[in-house]
């Protein structure tokens, strides 16, 4: 079976975001199930595809709003309003339909398509209808857009996110209705998309590719560590909650290091908070902390940082939202949505560090992931006979 995995950004091996980690896990699972997978999409500027022999690169683009100039942002908004596309999808219209079709024809033929999230599929929606498809919903995007609108700091942003929510709901409905099967990353998302039937969808329990940590005690450099793509709005909402609501309850000498690309305006009066920017080794960074705060308060889908923390066996304090899509919570994870209780739990965990073996969690995730992938491929339908020639 030959599948075209259509995505906004193709894997480059860096696994710099939760989206890229999830993509790598899904593609690897499809290949373990026996499918031949060709990936199509864009690269980040200056990056190369990790698997060029099985990748169709449409060009290099930077779709991060935070990196764009004011002129570029206005151009995207104008193009979105004129085209009727979402702001997220219009950024990917750097090539024409004809260019994409020509690239697909050169790489094919295919038995089916895996439409990976709504951004790329929404940008080129009419191009992937002649073969059966599977739709991968990383999040319920229209619900995330509604939450972003509620948290927006300006009227313009609120109006833009409300428009996104309205359009995304329509596009998501078309994509999952057309698909033979839908994968979500959290159980709650199946119901939110209206595909809760086992004949229509399955949850993909993910793994991050985290290496098995070495035996023995860890070197602790700080009390708590967070890392993420904070320019992504749902992540920023969680970070603001943590800094504004939780951190004031922590004692002054509690040391918190926050890594990752940081938008402007993020700050804390707490003397122990340090913004460290990008770090060379994300796993080493989180392992240097006594406890990991898992701080999601918005968005849908699954939190990859939660999965990585559990795979590494690290102590954590989590919001209930951070555990969506997770079937097993280890004993060293405390759950609370109360800011003061969250702070107290962080201090207690940092004072009494208790790592656990995360290998059993990882094995159970891989087993369930592979079973879900096999089910989805069965629902995709019969393949071309020439696929086995």
CSV table of C-alpha atoms in Angstrom, one decimal:
chain,number,residue,atom,x,y,z
A,1,UNK,CA,0.0,0.0,0.0
A,2,UNK,CA,1.4,3.4,-1.1
A,3,UNK,CA,0.2,6.4,0.9
A,4,UNK,CA,0.7,10.1,0.4
A,5,UNK,CA,1.1,11.8,3.7
A,6,UNK,CA,0.1,15.4,3.0
A,7,UNK,CA,1.3,17.8,5.7
A,8,UNK,CA,2.3,21.5,6.1
A,9,UNK,CA,5.9,20.9,7.1
A,10,UNK,CA,7.8,17.7,6.2
A,11,UNK,CA,10.0,16.0,8.8
A,12,UNK,CA,13.5,17.3,9.0
A,13,UNK,CA,14.7,15.1,11.9
A,14,UNK,CA,14.9,18.0,14.4
A,15,UNK,CA,11.6,17.2,16.2
A,16,UNK,CA,11.5,20.8,17.4
A,17,UNK,CA,7.8,20.9,18.2
A,18,UNK,CA,5.0,18.7,19.4
A,19,UNK,CA,3.5,18.7,15.9
A,20,UNK,CA,6.7,17.4,14.4
A,21,UNK,CA,7.1,14.7,17.1
A,22,UNK,CA,3.6,13.5,16.5
A,23,UNK,CA,4.1,13.4,12.7
A,24,UNK,CA,7.3,11.3,13.2
A,25,UNK,CA,5.5,8.8,15.4
A,26,UNK,CA,2.5,8.5,13.0
A,27,UNK,CA,4.7,8.0,9.9
A,28,UNK,CA,6.8,5.4,11.7
A,29,UNK,CA,3.7,3.5,12.8
A,30,UNK,CA,2.3,3.5,9.2
A,31,UNK,CA,5.5,2.1,8.0
A,32,UNK,CA,5.6,-0.6,10.8
A,33,UNK,CA,2.1,-1.6,9.5
A,34,UNK,CA,3.7,-2.3,6.1
A,35,UNK,CA,2.6,0.9,4.2
A,36,UNK,CA,5.0,2.7,1.9
A,37,UNK,CA,4.7,6.3,2.9
A,38,UNK,CA,5.6,9.3,0.7
A,39,UNK,CA,5.4,12.7,2.5
A,40,UNK,CA,4.5,15.9,0.7
A,41,UNK,CA,4.7,19.4,2.1
A,42,UNK,CA,7.1,22.3,2.7
A,43,UNK,CA,10.4,22.6,4.6
A,44,UNK,CA,11.4,25.3,7.0
A,45,UNK,CA,13.9,27.8,5.4
A,46,UNK,CA,17.4,26.3,5.6
A,47,UNK,CA,16.2,22.8,6.5
A,48,UNK,CA,16.3,19.7,4.5
A,49,UNK,CA,13.9,16.7,4.5
A,50,UNK,CA,15.1,14.0,6.8
A,51,UNK,CA,14.1,11.3,4.3
A,52,UNK,CA,14.5,12.9,0.8
A,53,UNK,CA,13.9,9.6,-1.1
A,54,UNK,CA,10.4,9.4,0.3
A,55,UNK,CA,9.6,13.1,0.5
A,56,UNK,CA,8.2,15.6,-2.1
A,57,UNK,CA,9.3,19.1,-1.1
A,58,UNK,CA,7.1,21.9,-2.5
A,59,UNK,CA,9.4,24.7,-1.3
A,60,UNK,CA,10.7,26.4,1.8
A,61,UNK,CA,8.4,28.6,3.8
A,62,UNK,CA,8.2,30.1,7.3
A,63,UNK,CA,4.6,30.0,8.5
A,64,UNK,CA,5.2,31.2,12.0
A,65,UNK,CA,3.2,34.4,12.6
A,66,UNK,CA,5.6,35.5,15.3
A,67,UNK,CA,8.5,35.6,12.9
A,68,UNK,CA,6.6,37.5,10.2
A,69,UNK,CA,6.9,41.2,9.6
A,70,UNK,CA,3.9,43.5,10.0
A,71,UNK,CA,3.7,43.7,6.2
A,72,UNK,CA,3.7,40.0,5.8
A,73,UNK,CA,1.0,39.5,8.4
A,74,UNK,CA,-1.2,42.1,6.7
A,75,UNK,CA,-0.6,40.4,3.4
A,76,UNK,CA,-1.7,37.0,4.9
A,77,UNK,CA,-4.8,38.6,6.4
A,78,UNK,CA,-5.7,40.3,3.1
A,79,UNK,CA,-5.2,37.1,1.1
A,80,UNK,CA,-7.3,35.1,3.6
A,81,UNK,CA,-10.2,37.6,3.4
A,82,UNK,CA,-10.1,37.6,-0.4
A,83,UNK,CA,-9.7,33.9,-0.9
A,84,UNK,CA,-12.1,32.7,1.8
A,85,UNK,CA,-9.4,30.5,3.3
A,86,UNK,CA,-8.3,30.4,6.9
A,87,UNK,CA,-5.4,32.5,8.0
A,88,UNK,CA,-3.5,29.2,8.7
A,89,UNK,CA,-4.1,27.7,5.3
A,90,UNK,CA,-3.5,30.8,3.2
A,91,UNK,CA,0.1,30.9,4.4
A,92,UNK,CA,0.7,27.6,2.6
A,93,UNK,CA,-0.6,28.9,-0.8
A,94,UNK,CA,3.0,29.7,-1.8
A,95,UNK,CA,2.6,27.3,-4.7
A,96,UNK,CA,-0.3,26.7,-7.1
A,97,UNK,CA,-2.7,23.8,-7.4
A,98,UNK,CA,-1.0,22.9,-10.6
A,99,UNK,CA,2.4,22.7,-8.9
A,100,UNK,CA,1.0,20.4,-6.2
A,101,UNK,CA,-0.8,18.2,-8.7
A,102,UNK,CA,2.4,17.8,-10.8
A,103,UNK,CA,4.4,16.9,-7.8
A,104,UNK,CA,1.8,14.3,-6.7
A,105,UNK,CA,1.8,12.8,-10.2
A,106,UNK,CA,5.5,12.5,-10.2
A,107,UNK,CA,5.6,10.6,-6.9
A,108,UNK,CA,2.5,8.4,-7.5
A,109,UNK,CA,0.5,6.4,-8.1
A,110,UNK,CA,-1.0,6.1,-4.6
A,111,UNK,CA,-3.6,3.9,-2.9
A,112,UNK,CA,-4.8,6.7,-0.6
A,113,UNK,CA,-4.0,9.9,1.2
A,114,UNK,CA,-3.3,10.7,4.8
A,115,UNK,CA,-4.4,14.3,5.3
A,116,UNK,CA,-2.4,15.4,8.2
A,117,UNK,CA,-4.3,18.2,10.1
A,118,UNK,CA,-6.4,20.8,8.6
A,119,UNK,CA,-3.9,23.5,7.5
A,120,UNK,CA,-2.4,21.8,4.4
A,121,UNK,CA,-5.6,19.9,3.6
A,122,UNK,CA,-7.6,23.1,3.8
A,123,UNK,CA,-5.1,25.0,1.6
A,124,UNK,CA,-5.3,22.4,-1.2
A,125,UNK,CA,-8.6,20.8,-0.4
A,126,UNK,CA,-9.8,19.9,-3.9
A,127,UNK,CA,-6.6,18.1,-4.9
A,128,UNK,CA,-7.0,15.0,-2.7
A,129,UNK,CA,-10.4,13.7,-3.5
A,130,UNK,CA,-9.9,11.1,-6.2
A,131,UNK,CA,-8.5,8.5,-3.8
A,132,UNK,CA,-9.7,7.4,-0.4
A,133,UNK,CA,-8.3,9.3,2.5
A,134,UNK,CA,-7.6,9.2,6.3
A,135,UNK,CA,-7.8,12.5,8.2
A,136,UNK,CA,-5.5,13.1,11.1
A,137,UNK,CA,-7.0,15.6,13.5
A,138,UNK,CA,-4.1,16.8,15.8
A,139,UNK,CA,-6.6,19.1,17.5
A,140,UNK,CA,-10.2,20.2,17.1
A,141,UNK,CA,-9.0,23.3,15.4
A,142,UNK,CA,-12.2,25.3,15.5
A,143,UNK,CA,-12.5,24.9,19.3
A,144,UNK,CA,-8.9,26.0,19.7
A,145,UNK,CA,-9.6,29.1,17.6
A,146,UNK,CA,-12.6,29.9,19.8
A,147,UNK,CA,-10.5,29.7,22.9
A,148,UNK,CA,-7.9,31.9,21.3
A,149,UNK,CA,-10.5,34.4,20.5
A,150,UNK,CA,-11.7,34.5,24.1
A,151,UNK,CA,-8.1,35.0,25.3
A,152,UNK,CA,-7.1,37.5,22.6
A,153,UNK,CA,-5.7,40.9,23.8
A,154,UNK,CA,-7.2,43.1,21.0
A,155,UNK,CA,-10.4,43.4,19.1
A,156,UNK,CA,-8.6,42.7,15.8
A,157,UNK,CA,-7.2,39.4,17.1
A,158,UNK,CA,-10.6,38.4,18.5
A,159,UNK,CA,-12.3,39.1,15.2
A,160,UNK,CA,-9.6,37.2,13.3
A,161,UNK,CA,-9.8,34.1,15.6
A,162,UNK,CA,-13.6,34.1,15.4
A,163,UNK,CA,-13.4,34.1,11.7
A,164,UNK,CA,-10.9,31.2,11.9
A,165,UNK,CA,-13.2,29.3,14.2
A,166,UNK,CA,-16.2,29.6,11.8
A,167,UNK,CA,-14.2,28.6,8.7
A,168,UNK,CA,-12.3,25.8,10.5
A,169,UNK,CA,-15.5,24.2,11.7
A,170,UNK,CA,-16.8,24.0,8.1
A,171,UNK,CA,-13.5,22.7,6.6
A,172,UNK,CA,-13.0,20.1,9.4
A,173,UNK,CA,-16.6,18.8,8.8
A,174,UNK,CA,-15.9,18.4,5.0
A,175,UNK,CA,-12.6,16.7,5.6
A,176,UNK,CA,-13.8,14.1,8.2
A,177,UNK,CA,-17.0,13.4,6.3
A,178,UNK,CA,-15.1,12.7,3.1
A,179,UNK,CA,-12.5,10.6,4.9
A,180,UNK,CA,-12.8,6.8,5.2
A,181,UNK,CA,-11.4,7.0,8.7
A,182,UNK,CA,-10.4,9.7,11.2
A,183,UNK,CA,-7.5,9.6,13.7
A,184,UNK,CA,-7.5,11.9,16.7
A,185,UNK,CA,-4.9,12.3,19.4
A,186,UNK,CA,-7.3,12.4,22.3
A,187,UNK,CA,-10.5,10.5,23.1
A,188,UNK,CA,-12.4,13.8,23.8
A,189,UNK,CA,-11.7,15.0,20.3
A,190,UNK,CA,-13.6,12.1,18.7
A,191,UNK,CA,-16.9,13.3,20.2
A,192,UNK,CA,-16.1,17.0,19.6
A,193,UNK,CA,-15.7,16.2,15.9
A,194,UNK,CA,-18.8,14.0,15.8
A,195,UNK,CA,-16.9,10.8,14.8
A,196,UNK,CA,-17.0,8.9,18.1
A,197,UNK,CA,-18.1,5.6,16.5
A,198,UNK,CA,-15.4,3.0,16.3
A,199,UNK,CA,-16.2,2.5,12.6
A,200,UNK,CA,-15.3,6.1,11.9
A,201,UNK,CA,-12.4,6.9,14.2
A,202,UNK,CA,-9.7,5.8,16.6
A,203,UNK,CA,-7.3,7.5,19.0
A,204,UNK,CA,-3.6,7.4,18.3
A,205,UNK,CA,-1.6,7.0,21.5
A,206,UNK,CA,1.7,8.7,20.7
A,207,UNK,CA,5.4,8.3,21.7
A,208,UNK,CA,8.0,11.0,21.4
A,209,UNK,CA,11.1,9.1,20.5
A,210,UNK,CA,12.7,9.9,23.9
A,211,UNK,CA,15.8,7.8,24.6
A,212,UNK,CA,15.7,5.6,27.6
A,213,UNK,CA,17.3,7.6,30.4
A,214,UNK,CA,20.6,6.3,31.9
A,215,UNK,CA,20.4,4.5,35.2
A,216,UNK,CA,21.3,6.3,38.4
A,217,UNK,CA,20.6,9.7,39.9
A,218,UNK,CA,20.1,12.7,37.8
A,219,UNK,CA,22.0,16.0,38.1
A,220,UNK,CA,19.5,18.6,39.2
A,221,UNK,CA,20.1,22.2,38.2
A,222,UNK,CA,16.8,23.7,39.0
A,223,UNK,CA,13.5,22.9,40.8
A,224,UNK,CA,11.2,23.0,37.7
A,225,UNK,CA,11.7,23.2,34.0
A,226,UNK,CA,9.3,24.0,31.1
A,227,UNK,CA,10.0,23.8,27.4
A,228,UNK,CA,7.6,24.5,24.5
A,229,UNK,CA,6.7,26.5,21.5
A,230,UNK,CA,5.2,29.4,23.4
A,231,UNK,CA,4.3,31.4,20.3
A,232,UNK,CA,1.6,28.8,19.7
A,233,UNK,CA,-1.5,30.5,21.2
A,234,UNK,CA,-2.8,27.6,23.3
A,235,UNK,CA,0.7,27.1,24.8
A,236,UNK,CA,0.9,30.8,25.5
A,237,UNK,CA,-2.4,30.7,27.4
A,238,UNK,CA,-1.1,27.9,29.6
A,239,UNK,CA,2.2,29.7,30.2
A,240,UNK,CA,0.3,32.9,31.2
A,241,UNK,CA,-1.8,30.9,33.6
A,242,UNK,CA,1.3,29.4,35.2
A,243,UNK,CA,3.2,32.7,35.5
A,244,UNK,CA,0.2,34.7,36.7
A,245,UNK,CA,-1.6,32.3,38.9
A,246,UNK,CA,0.8,29.6,40.1
A,247,UNK,CA,4.2,31.2,40.3
A,248,UNK,CA,3.1,33.9,42.9
A,249,UNK,CA,2.4,31.0,45.3
A,250,UNK,CA,5.9,29.6,45.1
A,251,UNK,CA,8.6,30.5,47.6
A,252,UNK,CA,11.1,33.1,46.3
A,253,UNK,CA,14.0,30.7,46.1
A,254,UNK,CA,12.1,28.2,43.9
A,255,UNK,CA,14.1,28.0,40.7
A,256,UNK,CA,12.2,27.7,37.4
A,257,UNK,CA,13.8,27.6,33.9
A,258,UNK,CA,11.6,28.1,30.8
A,259,UNK,CA,13.1,27.2,27.4
A,260,UNK,CA,11.7,27.6,23.9
A,261,UNK,CA,10.9,30.4,21.5
A,262,UNK,CA,9.3,33.1,23.6
A,263,UNK,CA,6.9,35.8,22.3
A,264,UNK,CA,7.3,39.4,23.4
A,265,UNK,CA,5.6,40.4,26.7
A,266,UNK,CA,6.3,37.3,28.7
A,267,UNK,CA,7.8,38.2,32.1
A,268,UNK,CA,7.6,37.3,35.8
A,269,UNK,CA,8.4,39.3,38.9
A,270,UNK,CA,9.3,36.0,40.7
A,271,UNK,CA,13.1,36.1,41.3
A,272,UNK,CA,13.5,32.4,40.5
A,273,UNK,CA,12.0,32.5,37.0
A,274,UNK,CA,14.6,32.4,34.2
A,275,UNK,CA,13.8,32.5,30.5
A,276,UNK,CA,16.6,30.6,28.7
A,277,UNK,CA,15.5,30.6,25.1
A,278,UNK,CA,16.4,27.7,22.9
A,279,UNK,CA,18.4,24.8,24.4
A,280,UNK,CA,20.7,22.3,22.4
A,281,UNK,CA,19.2,19.2,24.1
A,282,UNK,CA,15.6,19.3,25.1
A,283,UNK,CA,15.7,15.9,26.9
A,284,UNK,CA,18.8,16.9,28.9
A,285,UNK,CA,17.1,20.2,29.8
A,286,UNK,CA,14.0,18.6,31.3
A,287,UNK,CA,16.0,15.9,33.0
A,288,UNK,CA,18.0,18.6,34.8
A,289,UNK,CA,14.8,19.7,36.7
A,290,UNK,CA,13.5,18.1,39.9
A,291,UNK,CA,9.9,18.3,38.7
A,292,UNK,CA,8.1,19.1,35.4
A,293,UNK,CA,5.0,21.4,35.4
A,294,UNK,CA,2.5,20.3,32.8
A,295,UNK,CA,0.5,23.5,32.4
A,296,UNK,CA,-2.0,23.1,29.5
A,297,UNK,CA,-5.2,25.0,30.1
A,298,UNK,CA,-6.4,25.4,26.5
A,299,UNK,CA,-6.5,23.6,23.2
A,300,UNK,CA,-7.4,20.1,22.2
A,301,UNK,CA,-5.4,17.0,21.1
A,302,UNK,CA,-2.7,15.5,23.2
A,303,UNK,CA,0.2,17.2,25.0
A,304,UNK,CA,3.5,15.7,23.7
A,305,UNK,CA,5.4,17.1,26.7
A,306,UNK,CA,3.2,15.1,29.0
A,307,UNK,CA,4.0,11.9,27.0
A,308,UNK,CA,7.7,12.6,27.0
A,309,UNK,CA,7.7,13.3,30.8
A,310,UNK,CA,5.9,10.0,31.4
A,311,UNK,CA,8.3,8.1,29.1
A,312,UNK,CA,11.3,9.6,31.0
A,313,UNK,CA,9.7,8.7,34.3
A,314,UNK,CA,10.1,12.3,35.6
A,315,UNK,CA,8.0,13.7,38.5
A,316,UNK,CA,5.3,16.1,37.4
A,317,UNK,CA,2.4,18.2,38.5
A,318,UNK,CA,-0.2,18.5,35.8
A,319,UNK,CA,-3.5,20.3,35.1
A,320,UNK,CA,-6.3,18.0,34.1
A,321,UNK,CA,-6.2,19.4,30.6
A,322,UNK,CA,-2.6,18.3,30.3
A,323,UNK,CA,-3.7,14.6,30.6
A,324,UNK,CA,-6.2,14.6,27.7
A,325,UNK,CA,-5.5,11.6,25.5
A,326,UNK,CA,-3.5,9.8,28.2
A,327,UNK,CA,-4.8,6.5,29.4
A,328,UNK,CA,-2.3,5.9,32.2
A,329,UNK,CA,-1.0,8.3,34.8
A,330,UNK,CA,2.2,7.3,36.7
A,331,UNK,CA,2.3,7.4,40.4
A,332,UNK,CA,4.7,10.4,40.5
A,333,UNK,CA,2.3,12.7,38.6
A,334,UNK,CA,0.0,14.9,40.8
A,335,UNK,CA,-3.1,16.4,39.1
A,336,UNK,CA,-4.7,19.7,40.2
A,337,UNK,CA,-6.2,22.7,38.5
A,338,UNK,CA,-6.0,24.9,41.6
A,339,UNK,CA,-3.1,27.3,41.3
A,340,UNK,CA,-2.2,27.3,45.0
A,341,UNK,CA,-2.4,23.5,45.2
A,342,UNK,CA,-0.3,23.3,42.0
A,343,UNK,CA,2.4,25.4,43.6
A,344,UNK,CA,2.4,23.4,46.8
A,345,UNK,CA,2.7,20.1,44.8
A,346,UNK,CA,5.6,21.5,42.9
A,347,UNK,CA,7.5,22.4,46.0
A,348,UNK,CA,6.8,19.0,47.6
A,349,UNK,CA,7.9,17.1,44.5
A,350,UNK,CA,11.1,19.1,44.2
A,351,UNK,CA,11.9,18.4,47.9
A,352,UNK,CA,11.4,14.6,47.4
A,353,UNK,CA,12.4,13.6,43.9
A,354,UNK,CA,10.9,10.3,42.8
A,355,UNK,CA,11.6,9.1,39.3
A,356,UNK,CA,9.9,6.0,38.0
A,357,UNK,CA,10.6,3.6,35.1
A,358,UNK,CA,8.8,4.9,32.0
A,359,UNK,CA,9.5,2.0,29.7
A,360,UNK,CA,6.2,0.2,30.5
A,361,UNK,CA,4.3,3.4,29.6
A,362,UNK,CA,6.1,3.7,26.3
A,363,UNK,CA,5.6,0.0,25.4
A,364,UNK,CA,1.8,0.3,26.1
A,365,UNK,CA,1.6,3.5,23.9
A,366,UNK,CA,3.4,1.8,21.0
A,367,UNK,CA,1.2,-1.3,21.2
A,368,UNK,CA,-2.0,0.7,21.2
A,369,UNK,CA,-0.7,3.1,18.5
A,370,UNK,CA,0.1,0.2,16.1
A,371,UNK,CA,-3.3,-1.4,16.7
A,372,UNK,CA,-5.1,1.9,15.9
A,373,UNK,CA,-3.1,2.4,12.7
A,374,UNK,CA,-3.9,-1.1,11.5
A,375,UNK,CA,-7.6,-0.5,12.0
A,376,UNK,CA,-7.4,2.8,10.1
A,377,UNK,CA,-5.6,1.1,7.2
A,378,UNK,CA,-8.2,-1.6,7.1
A,379,UNK,CA,-11.0,1.0,6.8
A,380,UNK,CA,-9.1,2.7,4.0
A,381,UNK,CA,-10.2,-0.1,1.7
A,382,UNK,CA,-8.7,-2.3,-1.0
A,383,UNK,CA,-5.4,-1.2,-2.6
A,384,UNK,CA,-4.3,-1.2,-6.2
A,385,UNK,CA,-3.2,-4.6,-7.4
A,386,UNK,CA,-0.1,-3.1,-9.0
A,387,UNK,CA,1.0,-2.1,-5.5
A,388,UNK,CA,2.1,-5.7,-5.1
A,389,UNK,CA,3.6,-6.1,-8.6
